[in-house]
mmCIF file with all atom_site columns, C-alpha atoms in Angstrom:
data_model
loop_
_atom_site.group_PDB
_atom_site.id
_atom_site.type_symbol
_atom_site.label_atom_id
_atom_site.label_alt_id
_atom_site.label_comp_id
_atom_site.label_asym_id
_atom_site.label_entity_id
_atom_site.label_seq_id
_atom_site.pdbx_PDB_ins_code
_atom_site.Cartn_x
_atom_site.Cartn_y
_atom_site.Cartn_z
_atom_site.occupancy
_atom_site.B_iso_or_equiv
_atom_site.pdbx_formal_charge
_atom_site.auth_seq_id
_atom_site.auth_comp_id
_atom_site.auth_asym_id
_atom_site.auth_atom_id
_atom_site.pdbx_PDB_model_num
ATOM 1  C CA . UNK E 1 1  ? 7.218   8.158   -2.521 1.00 0.00 ? 28  UNK E CA 1
ATOM 2  C CA . UNK E 1 2  ? 5.142   10.520  -0.381 1.00 0.00 ? 29  UNK E CA 1
ATOM 3  C CA . UNK E 1 3  ? 2.695   11.051  -3.221 1.00 0.00 ? 30  UNK E CA 1
ATOM 4  C CA . UNK E 1 4  ? 2.237   7.310   -3.697 1.00 0.00 ? 31  UNK E CA 1
ATOM 5  C CA . UNK E 1 5  ? 1.510   6.820   0.006  1.00 0.00 ? 32  UNK E CA 1
ATOM 6  C CA . UNK E 1 6  ? -0.984  9.703   0.070  1.00 0.00 ? 33  UNK E CA 1
ATOM 7  C CA . UNK E 1 7  ? -2.759  8.410   -3.050 1.00 0.00 ? 34  UNK E CA 1
ATOM 8  C CA . UNK E 1 8  ? -2.889  4.919   -1.541 1.00 0.00 ? 35  UNK E CA 1
ATOM 9  C CA . UNK E 1 9  ? -4.441  6.219   1.680  1.00 0.00 ? 36  UNK E CA 1
ATOM 10 C CA . UNK E 1 10 ? -6.946  8.328   -0.286 1.00 0.00 ? 37  UNK E CA 1
ATOM 11 C CA . UNK E 1 11 ? -7.979  5.475   -2.591 1.00 0.00 ? 38  UNK E CA 1
ATOM 12 C CA . UNK E 1 12 ? -8.279  2.967   0.246  1.00 0.00 ? 39  UNK E CA 1
ATOM 13 C CA . UNK E 1 13 ? -10.273 5.435   2.348  1.00 0.00 ? 40  UNK E CA 1
ATOM 14 C CA . UNK E 1 14 ? -12.765 6.037   -0.474 1.00 0.00 ? 41  UNK E CA 1
ATOM 15 C CA . UNK E 1 15 ? -12.996 2.297   -1.126 1.00 0.00 ? 42  UNK E CA 1
ATOM 16 C CA . UNK E 1 16 ? -13.572 1.518   2.569  1.00 0.00 ? 43  UNK E CA 1
ATOM 17 C CA . UNK E 1 17 ? -16.119 4.335   2.902  1.00 0.00 ? 44  UNK E CA 1
ATOM 18 C CA . UNK E 1 18 ? -18.034 2.882   -0.052 1.00 0.00 ? 45  UNK E CA 1
ATOM 19 C CA . UNK E 1 19 ? -17.820 -0.630  1.425  1.00 0.00 ? 46  UNK E CA 1
ATOM 20 C CA . UNK E 1 20 ? -19.318 0.628   4.691  1.00 0.00 ? 47  UNK E CA 1
ATOM 21 C CA . UNK E 1 21 ? -22.181 2.270   2.794  1.00 0.00 ? 48  UNK E CA 1
ATOM 22 C CA . UNK E 1 22 ? -22.752 -0.822  0.678  1.00 0.00 ? 49  UNK E CA 1
ATOM 23 C CA . UNK E 1 23 ? -22.764 -3.101  3.739  1.00 0.00 ? 50  UNK E CA 1
ATOM 24 C CA . UNK E 1 24 ? -25.244 -0.850  5.525  1.00 0.00 ? 51  UNK E CA 1
ATOM 25 C CA . UNK E 1 25 ? -27.558 -0.866  2.498  1.00 0.00 ? 52  UNK E CA 1
ATOM 26 C CA . UNK E 1 26 ? -27.278 -4.642  2.231  1.00 0.00 ? 53  UNK E CA 1
ATOM 27 C CA . UNK E 1 27 ? -28.085 -5.037  5.921  1.00 0.00 ? 54  UNK E CA 1
ATOM 28 C CA . UNK E 1 28 ? -31.296 -3.035  5.457  1.00 0.00 ? 55  UNK E CA 1
ATOM 29 C CA . UNK E 1 29 ? -32.250 -5.074  2.375  1.00 0.00 ? 56  UNK E CA 1
ATOM 30 C CA . UNK E 1 30 ? -31.305 -8.400  4.002  1.00 0.00 ? 57  UNK E CA 1
ATOM 31 C CA . UNK E 1 31 ? -28.841 -8.980  1.152  1.00 0.00 ? 58  UNK E CA 1
ATOM 32 C CA . UNK E 1 32 ? -25.367 -10.457 1.009  1.00 0.00 ? 59  UNK E CA 1
ATOM 33 C CA . UNK E 1 33 ? -23.140 -8.580  3.437  1.00 0.00 ? 60  UNK E CA 1
ATOM 34 C CA . UNK E 1 34 ? -19.492 -7.586  3.389  1.00 0.00 ? 61  UNK E CA 1
ATOM 35 C CA . UNK E 1 35 ? -17.686 -9.805  5.918  1.00 0.00 ? 62  UNK E CA 1
ATOM 36 C CA . UNK E 1 36 ? -16.383 -7.936  8.964  1.00 0.00 ? 63  UNK E CA 1
ATOM 37 C CA . UNK E 1 37 ? -12.873 -9.271  8.345  1.00 0.00 ? 64  UNK E CA 1
ATOM 38 C CA . UNK E 1 38 ? -12.919 -7.597  4.915  1.00 0.00 ? 65  UNK E CA 1
ATOM 39 C CA . UNK E 1 39 ? -13.948 -4.263  6.438  1.00 0.00 ? 66  UNK E CA 1
ATOM 40 C CA . UNK E 1 40 ? -11.085 -4.572  8.924  1.00 0.00 ? 67  UNK E CA 1
ATOM 41 C CA . UNK E 1 41 ? -8.633  -5.516  6.181  1.00 0.00 ? 68  UNK E CA 1
ATOM 42 C CA . UNK E 1 42 ? -9.600  -2.503  4.077  1.00 0.00 ? 69  UNK E CA 1
ATOM 43 C CA . UNK E 1 43 ? -9.299  -0.231  7.116  1.00 0.00 ? 70  UNK E CA 1
ATOM 44 C CA . UNK E 1 44 ? -5.861  -1.571  8.038  1.00 0.00 ? 71  UNK E CA 1
ATOM 45 C CA . UNK E 1 45 ? -4.538  -1.347  4.480  1.00 0.00 ? 72  UNK E CA 1
ATOM 46 C CA . UNK E 1 46 ? -4.997  2.418   4.429  1.00 0.00 ? 73  UNK E CA 1
ATOM 47 C CA . UNK E 1 47 ? -8.725  2.964   4.687  1.00 0.00 ? 74  UNK E CA 1
ATOM 48 C CA . UNK E 1 48 ? -8.949  3.790   8.381  1.00 0.00 ? 75  UNK E CA 1
ATOM 49 C CA . UNK E 1 49 ? -10.163 7.333   7.778  1.00 0.00 ? 76  UNK E CA 1
ATOM 50 C CA . UNK E 1 50 ? -12.835 6.200   5.316  1.00 0.00 ? 77  UNK E CA 1
ATOM 51 C CA . UNK E 1 51 ? -13.920 3.415   7.655  1.00 0.00 ? 78  UNK E CA 1
ATOM 52 C CA . UNK E 1 52 ? -14.375 5.798   10.560 1.00 0.00 ? 79  UNK E CA 1
ATOM 53 C CA . UNK E 1 53 ? -16.271 8.414   8.572  1.00 0.00 ? 80  UNK E CA 1
ATOM 54 C CA . UNK E 1 54 ? -18.359 5.720   6.863  1.00 0.00 ? 81  UNK E CA 1
ATOM 55 C CA . UNK E 1 55 ? -19.248 4.249   10.233 1.00 0.00 ? 82  UNK E CA 1
ATOM 56 C CA . UNK E 1 56 ? -20.328 7.679   11.503 1.00 0.00 ? 83  UNK E CA 1
ATOM 57 C CA . UNK E 1 57 ? -22.196 8.827   8.381  1.00 0.00 ? 84  UNK E CA 1
ATOM 58 C CA . UNK E 1 58 ? -24.044 5.574   7.703  1.00 0.00 ? 85  UNK E CA 1
ATOM 59 C CA . UNK E 1 59 ? -24.465 4.781   11.423 1.00 0.00 ? 86  UNK E CA 1
ATOM 60 C CA . UNK E 1 60 ? -23.077 1.350   10.702 1.00 0.00 ? 87  UNK E CA 1
ATOM 61 C CA . UNK E 1 61 ? -21.279 -0.917  13.179 1.00 0.00 ? 88  UNK E CA 1
ATOM 62 C CA . UNK E 1 62 ? -21.564 1.776   15.844 1.00 0.00 ? 89  UNK E CA 1
ATOM 63 C CA . UNK E 1 63 ? -22.764 -0.706  18.478 1.00 0.00 ? 90  UNK E CA 1
ATOM 64 C CA . UNK E 1 64 ? -19.607 -2.774  18.138 1.00 0.00 ? 91  UNK E CA 1
ATOM 65 C CA . UNK E 1 65 ? -17.021 -1.421  20.567 1.00 0.00 ? 92  UNK E CA 1
ATOM 66 C CA . UNK E 1 66 ? -14.168 -2.982  18.603 1.00 0.00 ? 93  UNK E CA 1
ATOM 67 C CA . UNK E 1 67 ? -15.236 -1.107  15.463 1.00 0.00 ? 94  UNK E CA 1
ATOM 68 C CA . UNK E 1 68 ? -15.793 2.203   17.269 1.00 0.00 ? 95  UNK E CA 1
ATOM 69 C CA . UNK E 1 69 ? -12.418 2.149   18.994 1.00 0.00 ? 96  UNK E CA 1
ATOM 70 C CA . UNK E 1 70 ? -10.459 0.346   16.285 1.00 0.00 ? 97  UNK E CA 1
ATOM 71 C CA . UNK E 1 71 ? -11.621 2.509   13.391 1.00 0.00 ? 98  UNK E CA 1
ATOM 72 C CA . UNK E 1 72 ? -11.042 5.660   15.456 1.00 0.00 ? 99  UNK E CA 1
ATOM 73 C CA . UNK E 1 73 ? -7.488  4.555   16.288 1.00 0.00 ? 100 UNK E CA 1
ATOM 74 C CA . UNK E 1 74 ? -6.779  3.713   12.642 1.00 0.00 ? 101 UNK E CA 1
ATOM 75 C CA . UNK E 1 75 ? -8.187  7.074   11.523 1.00 0.00 ? 102 UNK E CA 1
ATOM 76 C CA . UNK E 1 76 ? -5.935  8.872   14.012 1.00 0.00 ? 103 UNK E CA 1
ATOM 77 C CA . UNK E 1 77 ? -2.944  6.797   12.924 1.00 0.00 ? 104 UNK E CA 1
ATOM 78 C CA . UNK E 1 78 ? -3.479  7.556   9.239  1.00 0.00 ? 105 UNK E CA 1
ATOM 79 C CA . UNK E 1 79 ? -4.193  11.210  10.034 1.00 0.00 ? 106 UNK E CA 1
ATOM 80 C CA . UNK E 1 80 ? -0.859  11.512  11.831 1.00 0.00 ? 107 UNK E CA 1
ATOM 81 C CA . UNK E 1 81 ? 0.854   9.692   8.953  1.00 0.00 ? 108 UNK E CA 1
ATOM 82 C CA . UNK E 1 82 ? -0.634  12.167  6.475  1.00 0.00 ? 109 UNK E CA 1
ATOM 83 C CA . UNK E 1 83 ? 0.581   15.088  8.579  1.00 0.00 ? 110 UNK E CA 1
ATOM 84 C CA . UNK E 1 84 ? 4.041   13.523  8.714  1.00 0.00 ? 111 UNK E CA 1
ATOM 85 C CA . UNK E 1 85 ? 4.091   13.001  4.933  1.00 0.00 ? 112 UNK E CA 1
ATOM 86 C CA . UNK E 1 86 ? 3.168   16.661  4.435  1.00 0.00 ? 113 UNK E CA 1
ATOM 87 C CA . UNK E 1 87 ? 6.063   17.646  6.691  1.00 0.00 ? 114 UNK E CA 1
ATOM 88 C CA . UNK E 1 88 ? 3.963   18.990  9.556  1.00 0.00 ? 115 UNK E CA 1
ATOM 89 C CA . UNK E 1 89 ? 5.794   18.757  12.854 1.00 0.00 ? 116 UNK E CA 1
ATOM 90 C CA . UNK E 1 90 ? 3.811   18.421  16.003 1.00 0.00 ? 117 UNK E CA 1
ATOM 91 C CA . UNK E 1 91 ? 4.608   20.906  18.758 1.00 0.00 ? 118 UNK E CA 1
ATOM 92 C CA . UNK E 1 92 ? 6.592   19.647  21.681 1.00 0.00 ? 119 UNK E CA 1
ATOM 93 C CA . UNK E 1 93 ? 7.060   21.216  25.054 1.00 0.00 ? 120 UNK E CA 1
ATOM 94 C CA . UNK E 1 94 ? 10.217  21.179  27.050 1.00 0.00 ? 121 UNK E CA 1
ATOM 95 C CA . UNK E 1 95 ? 10.272  22.120  30.671 1.00 0.00 ? 122 UNK E CA 1
ATOM 96 C CA . UNK E 1 96 ? 13.743  23.438  31.417 1.00 0.00 ? 123 UNK E CA 1
#
């Protein structure tokens, strides 16, 4: 089950990254754009990491606060999920 989840996150991240690049290219060419709700849907369905890196690399949607914060939060969420699926435990401190 872990492998399926990791593959899903990887595939959705690549797909979302490509969608961000495509939308940026279409915005420069004044072509048909990818609706924002579709970018959000892809990001929430596992592509948060790809959305964040696509936004940074293509400098796309960086003026929209909701995209900057939302995609960053989704990337962190999926990053923590990946660490959990790999069995990495985060350090905790206890003050006794």
